[in-house]
PDB file of C-alpha atoms and ligand atoms in Angstrom:
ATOM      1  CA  UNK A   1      77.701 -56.422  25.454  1.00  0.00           C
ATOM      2  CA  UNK A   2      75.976 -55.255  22.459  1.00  0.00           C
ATOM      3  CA  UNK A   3      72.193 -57.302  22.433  1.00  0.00           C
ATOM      4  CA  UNK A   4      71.124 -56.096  19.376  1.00  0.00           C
ATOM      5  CA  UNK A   5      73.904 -56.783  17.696  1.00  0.00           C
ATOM      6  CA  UNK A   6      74.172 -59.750  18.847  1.00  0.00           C
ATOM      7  CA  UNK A   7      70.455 -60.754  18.274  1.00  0.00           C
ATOM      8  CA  UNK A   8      70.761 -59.457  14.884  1.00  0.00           C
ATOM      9  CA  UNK A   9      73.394 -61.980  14.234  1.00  0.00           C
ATOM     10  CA  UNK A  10      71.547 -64.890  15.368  1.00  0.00           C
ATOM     11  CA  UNK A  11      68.213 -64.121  13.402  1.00  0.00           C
ATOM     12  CA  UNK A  12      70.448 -63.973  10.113  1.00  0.00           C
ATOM     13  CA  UNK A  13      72.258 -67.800  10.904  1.00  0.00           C
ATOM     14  CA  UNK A  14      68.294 -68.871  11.884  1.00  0.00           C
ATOM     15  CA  UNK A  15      67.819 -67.021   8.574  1.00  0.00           C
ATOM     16  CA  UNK A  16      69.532 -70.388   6.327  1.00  0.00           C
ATOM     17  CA  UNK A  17      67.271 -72.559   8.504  1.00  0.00           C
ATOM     18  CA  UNK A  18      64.185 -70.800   8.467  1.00  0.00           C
ATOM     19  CA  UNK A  19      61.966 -69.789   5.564  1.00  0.00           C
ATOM     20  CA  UNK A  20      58.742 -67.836   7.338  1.00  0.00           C
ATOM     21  CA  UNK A  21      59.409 -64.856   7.970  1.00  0.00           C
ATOM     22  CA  UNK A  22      57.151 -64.190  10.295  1.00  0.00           C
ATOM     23  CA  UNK A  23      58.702 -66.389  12.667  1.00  0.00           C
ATOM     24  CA  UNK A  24      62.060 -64.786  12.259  1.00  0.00           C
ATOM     25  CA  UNK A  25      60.591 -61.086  12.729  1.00  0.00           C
ATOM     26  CA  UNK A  26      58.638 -62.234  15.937  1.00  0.00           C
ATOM     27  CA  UNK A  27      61.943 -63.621  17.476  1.00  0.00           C
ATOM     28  CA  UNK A  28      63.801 -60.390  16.157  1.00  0.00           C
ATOM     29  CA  UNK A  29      61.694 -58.869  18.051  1.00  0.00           C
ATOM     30  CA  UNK A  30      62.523 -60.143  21.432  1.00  0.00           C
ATOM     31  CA  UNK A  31      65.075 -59.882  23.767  1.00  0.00           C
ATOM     32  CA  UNK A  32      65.959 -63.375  25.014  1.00  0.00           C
ATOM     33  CA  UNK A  33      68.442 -62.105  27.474  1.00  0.00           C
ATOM     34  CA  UNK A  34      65.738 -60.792  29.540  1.00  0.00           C
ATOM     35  CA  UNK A  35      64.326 -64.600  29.932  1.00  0.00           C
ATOM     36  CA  UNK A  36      67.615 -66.327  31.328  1.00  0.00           C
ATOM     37  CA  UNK A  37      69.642 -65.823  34.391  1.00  0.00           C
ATOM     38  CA  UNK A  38      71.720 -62.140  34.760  1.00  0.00           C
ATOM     39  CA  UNK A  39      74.613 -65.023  34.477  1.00  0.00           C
ATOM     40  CA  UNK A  40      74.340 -66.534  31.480  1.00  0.00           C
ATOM     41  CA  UNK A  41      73.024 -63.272  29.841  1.00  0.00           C
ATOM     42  CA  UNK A  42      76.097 -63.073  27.561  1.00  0.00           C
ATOM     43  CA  UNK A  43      75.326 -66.156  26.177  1.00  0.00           C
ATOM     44  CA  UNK A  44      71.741 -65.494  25.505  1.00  0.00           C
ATOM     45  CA  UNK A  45      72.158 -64.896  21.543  1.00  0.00           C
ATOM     46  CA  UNK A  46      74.379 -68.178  21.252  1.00  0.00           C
ATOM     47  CA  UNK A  47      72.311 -70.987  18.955  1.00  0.00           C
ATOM     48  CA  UNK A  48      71.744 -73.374  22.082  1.00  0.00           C
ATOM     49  CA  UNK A  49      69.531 -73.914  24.885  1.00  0.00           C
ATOM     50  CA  UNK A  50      70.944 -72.150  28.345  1.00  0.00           C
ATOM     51  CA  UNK A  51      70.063 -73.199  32.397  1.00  0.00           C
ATOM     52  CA  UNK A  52      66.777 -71.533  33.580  1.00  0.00           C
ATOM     53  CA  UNK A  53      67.358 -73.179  36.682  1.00  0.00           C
ATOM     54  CA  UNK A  54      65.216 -76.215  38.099  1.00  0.00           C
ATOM     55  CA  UNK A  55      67.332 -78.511  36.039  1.00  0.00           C
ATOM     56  CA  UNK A  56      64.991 -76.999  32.964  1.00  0.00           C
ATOM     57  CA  UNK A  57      66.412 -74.977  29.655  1.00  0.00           C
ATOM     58  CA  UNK A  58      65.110 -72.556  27.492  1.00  0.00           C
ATOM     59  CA  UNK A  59      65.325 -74.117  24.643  1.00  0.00           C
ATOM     60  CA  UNK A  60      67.932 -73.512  21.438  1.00  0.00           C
ATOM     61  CA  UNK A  61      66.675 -70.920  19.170  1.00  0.00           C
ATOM     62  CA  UNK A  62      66.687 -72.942  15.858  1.00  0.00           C
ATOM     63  CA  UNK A  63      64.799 -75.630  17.431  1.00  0.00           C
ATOM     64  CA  UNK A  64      62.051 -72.820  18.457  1.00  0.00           C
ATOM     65  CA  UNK A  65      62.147 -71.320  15.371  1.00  0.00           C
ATOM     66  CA  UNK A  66      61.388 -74.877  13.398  1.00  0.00           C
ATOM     67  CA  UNK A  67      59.072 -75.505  16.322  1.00  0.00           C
ATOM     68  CA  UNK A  68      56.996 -72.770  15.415  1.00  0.00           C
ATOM     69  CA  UNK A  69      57.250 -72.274  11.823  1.00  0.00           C
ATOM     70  CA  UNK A  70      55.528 -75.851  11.469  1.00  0.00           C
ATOM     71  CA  UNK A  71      52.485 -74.609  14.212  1.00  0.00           C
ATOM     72  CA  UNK A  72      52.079 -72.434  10.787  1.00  0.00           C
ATOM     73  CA  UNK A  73      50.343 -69.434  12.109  1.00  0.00           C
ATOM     74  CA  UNK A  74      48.697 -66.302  10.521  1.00  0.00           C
ATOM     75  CA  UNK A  75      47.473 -64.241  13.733  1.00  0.00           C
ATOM     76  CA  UNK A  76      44.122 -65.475  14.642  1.00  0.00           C
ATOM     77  CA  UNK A  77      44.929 -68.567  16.401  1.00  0.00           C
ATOM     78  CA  UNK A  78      44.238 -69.815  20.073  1.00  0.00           C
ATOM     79  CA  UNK A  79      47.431 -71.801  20.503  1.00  0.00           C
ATOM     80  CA  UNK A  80      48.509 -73.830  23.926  1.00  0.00           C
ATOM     81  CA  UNK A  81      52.206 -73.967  24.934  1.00  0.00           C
ATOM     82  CA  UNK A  82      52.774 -77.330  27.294  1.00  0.00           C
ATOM     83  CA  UNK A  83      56.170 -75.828  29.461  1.00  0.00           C
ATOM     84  CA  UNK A  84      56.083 -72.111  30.023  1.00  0.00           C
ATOM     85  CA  UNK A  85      59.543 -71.956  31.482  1.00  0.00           C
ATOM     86  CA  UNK A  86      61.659 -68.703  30.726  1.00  0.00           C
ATOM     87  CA  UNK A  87      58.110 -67.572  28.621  1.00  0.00           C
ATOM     88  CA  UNK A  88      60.233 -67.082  25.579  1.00  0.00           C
ATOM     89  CA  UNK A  89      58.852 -69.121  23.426  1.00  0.00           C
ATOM     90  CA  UNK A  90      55.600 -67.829  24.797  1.00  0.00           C
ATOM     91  CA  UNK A  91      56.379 -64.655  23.506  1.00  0.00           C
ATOM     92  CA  UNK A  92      57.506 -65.814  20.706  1.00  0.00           C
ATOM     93  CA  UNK A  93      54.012 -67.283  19.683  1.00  0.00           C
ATOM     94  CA  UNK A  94      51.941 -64.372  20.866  1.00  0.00           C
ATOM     95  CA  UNK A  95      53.955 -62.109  18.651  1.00  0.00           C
ATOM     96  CA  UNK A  96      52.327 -64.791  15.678  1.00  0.00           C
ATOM     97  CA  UNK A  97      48.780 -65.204  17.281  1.00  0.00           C
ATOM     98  CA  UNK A  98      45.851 -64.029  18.804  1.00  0.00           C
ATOM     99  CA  UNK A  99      46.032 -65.772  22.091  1.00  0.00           C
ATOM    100  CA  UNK A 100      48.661 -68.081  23.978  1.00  0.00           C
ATOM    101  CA  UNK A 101      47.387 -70.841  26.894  1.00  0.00           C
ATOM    102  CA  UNK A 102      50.335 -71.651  28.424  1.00  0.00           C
ATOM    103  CA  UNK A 103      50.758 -74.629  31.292  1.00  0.00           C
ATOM    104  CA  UNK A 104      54.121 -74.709  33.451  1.00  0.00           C
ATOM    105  CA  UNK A 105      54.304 -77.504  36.258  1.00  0.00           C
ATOM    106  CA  UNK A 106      56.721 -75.364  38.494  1.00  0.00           C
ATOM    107  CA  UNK A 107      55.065 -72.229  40.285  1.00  0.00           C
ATOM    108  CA  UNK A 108      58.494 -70.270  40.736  1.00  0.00           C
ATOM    109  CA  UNK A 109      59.266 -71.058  37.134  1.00  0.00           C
ATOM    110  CA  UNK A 110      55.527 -69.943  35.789  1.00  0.00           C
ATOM    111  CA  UNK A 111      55.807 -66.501  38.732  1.00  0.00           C
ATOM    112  CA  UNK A 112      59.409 -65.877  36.550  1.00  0.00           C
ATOM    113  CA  UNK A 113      58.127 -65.647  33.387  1.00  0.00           C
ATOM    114  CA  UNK A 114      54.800 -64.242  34.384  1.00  0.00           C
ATOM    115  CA  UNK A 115      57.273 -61.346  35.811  1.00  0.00           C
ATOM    116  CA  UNK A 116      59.160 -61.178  32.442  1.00  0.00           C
ATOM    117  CA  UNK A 117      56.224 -61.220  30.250  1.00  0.00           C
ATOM    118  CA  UNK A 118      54.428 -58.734  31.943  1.00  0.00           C
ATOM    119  CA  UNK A 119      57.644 -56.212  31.598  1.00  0.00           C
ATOM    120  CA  UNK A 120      57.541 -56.229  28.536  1.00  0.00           C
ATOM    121  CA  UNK A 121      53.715 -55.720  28.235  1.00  0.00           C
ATOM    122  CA  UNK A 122      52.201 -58.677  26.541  1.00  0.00           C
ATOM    123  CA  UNK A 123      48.140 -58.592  27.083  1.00  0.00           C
ATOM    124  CA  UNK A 124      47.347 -61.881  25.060  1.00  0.00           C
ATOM    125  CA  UNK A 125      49.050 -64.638  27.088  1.00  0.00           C
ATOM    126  CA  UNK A 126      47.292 -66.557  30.031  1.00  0.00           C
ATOM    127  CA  UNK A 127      49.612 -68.440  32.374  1.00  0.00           C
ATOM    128  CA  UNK A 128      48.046 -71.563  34.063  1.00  0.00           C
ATOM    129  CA  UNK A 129      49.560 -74.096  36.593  1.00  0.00           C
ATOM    130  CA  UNK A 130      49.715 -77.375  35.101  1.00  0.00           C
ATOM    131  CA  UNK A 131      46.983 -79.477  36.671  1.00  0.00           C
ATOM    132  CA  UNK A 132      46.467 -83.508  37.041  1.00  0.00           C
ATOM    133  CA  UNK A 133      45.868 -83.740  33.467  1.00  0.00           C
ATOM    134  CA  UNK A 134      47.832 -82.675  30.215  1.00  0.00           C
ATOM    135  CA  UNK A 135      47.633 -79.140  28.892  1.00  0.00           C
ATOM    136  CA  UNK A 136      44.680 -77.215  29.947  1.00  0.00           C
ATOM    137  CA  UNK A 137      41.293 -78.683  28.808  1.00  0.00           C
ATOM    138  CA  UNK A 138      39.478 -75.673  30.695  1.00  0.00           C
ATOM    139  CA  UNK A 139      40.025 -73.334  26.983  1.00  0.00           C
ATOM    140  CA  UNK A 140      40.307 -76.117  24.285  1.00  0.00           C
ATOM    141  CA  UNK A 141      39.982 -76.421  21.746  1.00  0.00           C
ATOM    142  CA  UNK A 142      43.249 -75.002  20.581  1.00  0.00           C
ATOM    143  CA  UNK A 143      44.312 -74.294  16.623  1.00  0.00           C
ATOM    144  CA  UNK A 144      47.725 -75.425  17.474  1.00  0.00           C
ATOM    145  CA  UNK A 145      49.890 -76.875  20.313  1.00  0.00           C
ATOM    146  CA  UNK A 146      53.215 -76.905  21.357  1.00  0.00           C
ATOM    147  CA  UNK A 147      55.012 -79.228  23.396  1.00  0.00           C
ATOM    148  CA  UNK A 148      58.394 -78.088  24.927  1.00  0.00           C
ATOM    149  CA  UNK A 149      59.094 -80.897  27.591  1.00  0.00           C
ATOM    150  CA  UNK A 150      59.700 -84.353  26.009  1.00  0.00           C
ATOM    151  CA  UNK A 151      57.191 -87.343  25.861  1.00  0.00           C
ATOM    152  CA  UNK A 152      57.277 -91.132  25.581  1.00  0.00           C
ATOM    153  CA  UNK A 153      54.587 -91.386  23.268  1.00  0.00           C
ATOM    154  CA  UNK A 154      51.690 -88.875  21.186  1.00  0.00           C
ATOM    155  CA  UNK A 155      49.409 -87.903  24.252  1.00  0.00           C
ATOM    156  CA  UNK A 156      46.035 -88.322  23.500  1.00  0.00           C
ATOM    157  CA  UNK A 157      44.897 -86.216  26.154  1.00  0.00           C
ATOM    158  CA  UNK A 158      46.915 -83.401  24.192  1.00  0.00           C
ATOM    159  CA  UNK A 159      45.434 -84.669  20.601  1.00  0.00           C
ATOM    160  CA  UNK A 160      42.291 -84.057  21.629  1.00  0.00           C
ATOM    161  CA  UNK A 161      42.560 -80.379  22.461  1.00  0.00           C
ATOM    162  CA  UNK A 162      43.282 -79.673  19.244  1.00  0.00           C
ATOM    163  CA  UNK A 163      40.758 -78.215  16.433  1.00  0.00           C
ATOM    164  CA  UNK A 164      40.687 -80.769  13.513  1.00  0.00           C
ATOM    165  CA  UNK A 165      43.013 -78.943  11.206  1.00  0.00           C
ATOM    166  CA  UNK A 166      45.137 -77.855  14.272  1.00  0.00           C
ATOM    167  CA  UNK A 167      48.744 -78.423  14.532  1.00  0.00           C
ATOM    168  CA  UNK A 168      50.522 -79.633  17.070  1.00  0.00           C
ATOM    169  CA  UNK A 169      54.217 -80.171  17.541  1.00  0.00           C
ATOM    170  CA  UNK A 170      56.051 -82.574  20.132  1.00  0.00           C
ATOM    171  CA  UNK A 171      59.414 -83.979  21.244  1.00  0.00           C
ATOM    172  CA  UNK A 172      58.769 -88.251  21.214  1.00  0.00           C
ATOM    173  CA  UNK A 173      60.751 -90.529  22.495  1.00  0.00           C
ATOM    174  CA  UNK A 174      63.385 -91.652  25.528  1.00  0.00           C
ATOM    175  CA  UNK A 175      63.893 -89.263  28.492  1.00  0.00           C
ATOM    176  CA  UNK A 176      67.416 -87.785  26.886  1.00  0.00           C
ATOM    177  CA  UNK A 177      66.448 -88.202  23.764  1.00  0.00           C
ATOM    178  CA  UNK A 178      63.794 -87.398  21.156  1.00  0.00           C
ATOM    179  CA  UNK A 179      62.489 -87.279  17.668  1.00  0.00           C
ATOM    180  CA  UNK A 180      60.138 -84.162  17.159  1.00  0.00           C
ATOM    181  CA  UNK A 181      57.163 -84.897  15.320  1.00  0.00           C
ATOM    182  CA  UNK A 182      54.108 -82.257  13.895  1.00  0.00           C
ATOM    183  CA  UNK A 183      51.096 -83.816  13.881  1.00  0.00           C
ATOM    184  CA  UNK A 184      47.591 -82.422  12.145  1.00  0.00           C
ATOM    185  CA  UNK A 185      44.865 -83.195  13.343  1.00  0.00           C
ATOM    186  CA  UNK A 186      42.002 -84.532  10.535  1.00  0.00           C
ATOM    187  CA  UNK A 187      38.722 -85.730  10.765  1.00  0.00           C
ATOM    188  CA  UNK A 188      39.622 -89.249   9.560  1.00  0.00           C
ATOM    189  CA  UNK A 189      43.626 -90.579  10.446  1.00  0.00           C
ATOM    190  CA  UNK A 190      45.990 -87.513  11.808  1.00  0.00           C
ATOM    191  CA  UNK A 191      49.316 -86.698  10.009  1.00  0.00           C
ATOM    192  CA  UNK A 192      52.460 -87.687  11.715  1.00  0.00           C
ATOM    193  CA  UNK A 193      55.198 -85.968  10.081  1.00  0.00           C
ATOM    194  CA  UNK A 194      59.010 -86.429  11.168  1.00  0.00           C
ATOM    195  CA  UNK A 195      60.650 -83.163  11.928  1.00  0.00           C
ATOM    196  CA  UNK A 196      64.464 -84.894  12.974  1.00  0.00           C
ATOM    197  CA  UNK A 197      66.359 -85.103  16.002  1.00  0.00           C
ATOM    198  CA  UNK A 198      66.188 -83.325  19.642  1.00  0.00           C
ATOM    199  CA  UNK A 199      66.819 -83.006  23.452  1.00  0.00           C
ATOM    200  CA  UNK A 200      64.143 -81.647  25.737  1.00  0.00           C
ATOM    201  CA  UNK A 201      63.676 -82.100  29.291  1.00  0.00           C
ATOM    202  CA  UNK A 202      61.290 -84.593  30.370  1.00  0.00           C
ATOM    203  CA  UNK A 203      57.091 -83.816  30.282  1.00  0.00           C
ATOM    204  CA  UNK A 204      56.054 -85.024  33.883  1.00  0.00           C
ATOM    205  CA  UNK A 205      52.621 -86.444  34.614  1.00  0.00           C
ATOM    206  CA  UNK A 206      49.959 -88.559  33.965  1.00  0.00           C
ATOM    207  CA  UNK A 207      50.470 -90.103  30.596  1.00  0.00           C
ATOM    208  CA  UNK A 208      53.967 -88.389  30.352  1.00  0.00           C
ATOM    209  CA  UNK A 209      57.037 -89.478  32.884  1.00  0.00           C
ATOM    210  CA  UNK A 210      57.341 -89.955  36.386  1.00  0.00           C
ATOM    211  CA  UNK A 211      59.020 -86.915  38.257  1.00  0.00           C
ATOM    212  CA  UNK A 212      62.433 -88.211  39.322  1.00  0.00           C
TER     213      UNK A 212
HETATM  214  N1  SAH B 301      59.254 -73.260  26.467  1.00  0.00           N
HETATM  215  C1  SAH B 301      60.198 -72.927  27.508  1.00  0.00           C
HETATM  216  C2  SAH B 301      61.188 -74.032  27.798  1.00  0.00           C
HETATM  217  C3  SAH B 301      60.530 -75.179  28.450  1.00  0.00           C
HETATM  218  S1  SAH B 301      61.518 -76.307  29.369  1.00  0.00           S
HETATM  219  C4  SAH B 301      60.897 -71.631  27.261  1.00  0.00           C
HETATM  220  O1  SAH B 301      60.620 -70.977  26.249  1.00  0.00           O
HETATM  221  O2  SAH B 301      61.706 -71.234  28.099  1.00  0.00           O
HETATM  222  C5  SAH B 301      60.199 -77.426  29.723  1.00  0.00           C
HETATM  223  C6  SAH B 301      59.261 -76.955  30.795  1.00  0.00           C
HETATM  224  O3  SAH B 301      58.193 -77.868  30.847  1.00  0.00           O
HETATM  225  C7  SAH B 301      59.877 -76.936  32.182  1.00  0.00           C
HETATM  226  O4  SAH B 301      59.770 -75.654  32.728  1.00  0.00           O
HETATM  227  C8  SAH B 301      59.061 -77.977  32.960  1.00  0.00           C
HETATM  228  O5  SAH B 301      58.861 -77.634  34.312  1.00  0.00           O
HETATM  229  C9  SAH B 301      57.752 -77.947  32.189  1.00  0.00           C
HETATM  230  N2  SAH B 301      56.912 -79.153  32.320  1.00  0.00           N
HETATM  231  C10 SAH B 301      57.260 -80.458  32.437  1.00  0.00           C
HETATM  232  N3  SAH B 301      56.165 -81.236  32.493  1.00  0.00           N
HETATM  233  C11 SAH B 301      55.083 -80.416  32.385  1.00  0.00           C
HETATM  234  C12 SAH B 301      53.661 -80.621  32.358  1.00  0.00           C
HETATM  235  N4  SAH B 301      53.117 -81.838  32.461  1.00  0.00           N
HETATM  236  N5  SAH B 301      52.854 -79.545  32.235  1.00  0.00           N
HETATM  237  C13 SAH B 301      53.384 -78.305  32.136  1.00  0.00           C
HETATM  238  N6  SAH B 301      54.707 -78.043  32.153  1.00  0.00           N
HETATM  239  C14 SAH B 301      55.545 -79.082  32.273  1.00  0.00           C
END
């Protein structure tokens, strides 16, 4: 099977979608097949989200991609990722920033992608072990957040590890179903902006869902 080819492919469909090209470059950049399971490698370049095992998914590319076009970065953030899983997406911002935080619940899941990430030699992103709390208050704040694990309502536990001005961006709604919203952060009444329709696993913990 032919990767590049194959990768090359999917960054020109995410290329109708997807105006920064920044955030198309970055994901050109990186080979997702190396961040699933050997068997569902040949289906690594396909536009959805694929078993990572744990009943979690790495997540469809054009959902990343509008994920992190709207965390609108230039290269000098501090940005926190809630849901390392694979680390793809991880990647993915610290290809677009200065530093990634990211927080993963499930230690074989985090030791995975710490594996993966360090293979292909990336020196600016921290994995943590998600503690009792939401994200990781130990380096807030954070220019911009992402969210890849689904919550009933806007954390403000996450909200307030964010710079005023930050971004964040975060699947709301029902445990099978979402709405993703980007929300910025201002000194006086935060912008909630409606970015459509999605399907994330559930965010588990205090002030998220119960673990089933
Ligand atoms: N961003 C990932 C996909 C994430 S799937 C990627 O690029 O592959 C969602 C992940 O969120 C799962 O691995 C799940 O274990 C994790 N998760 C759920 N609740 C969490 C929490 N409270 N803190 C940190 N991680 C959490």
């Amino acid at each position: 099977m032919d990767f590049t080819q194959a990768r090359a492919r999917l960054i020109a469909h995410l290329g109708s979608e997807i105006s920064d090209r920044r955030v198309l470059a970055a994901m050109a950049r990186i080979p997702r097949e190396l961040f699933v399971p050997l068997e569902e490698r040949p289906s690594a370049y396909g536009d959805m989200p694929l078993p990572i095992g744990l009943d979690q998914t790495i997540s469809q590319p054009l959902i990343i991609a509008v994920m992190t076009e709207a965390l609108e970065l230039k290269g000098k953030e501090k940005v926190l990722e809630v849901g390392t899983g694979s680390g793809y997406q991880a990647a993915i911002l610290a290809e677009l920033a200065q530093l990634v935080i990211t927080v993963e619940r499930l230690p074989s899941l985090a030791e995975t992608a710490r594996k993966t990430l360090n293979n292909l030699g990336y020196k600016n992103i921290e994995i943590h072990l998600a503690g009792e709390a939401l994200g990781y208050q130990d380096k807030a704040p954070y220019d911009a957040i992402m969210v890849t694990a689904a919550a009933p309502r806007i954390p403000d536990d996450l909200l307030s590890q964010l710079t005023v001005g930050g971004r964040m961006v975060i699947p709301v709604g029902s445990r099978y179903i979402q709405e993703l919203y980007k929300i910025t952060r201002r000194r006086k009444g935060d912008l909630v902006q409606n970015l459509g329709g999605c399907r994330f696993v559930p965010l588990i913990g205090k002030n998220a869902w119960e673990n089933e």
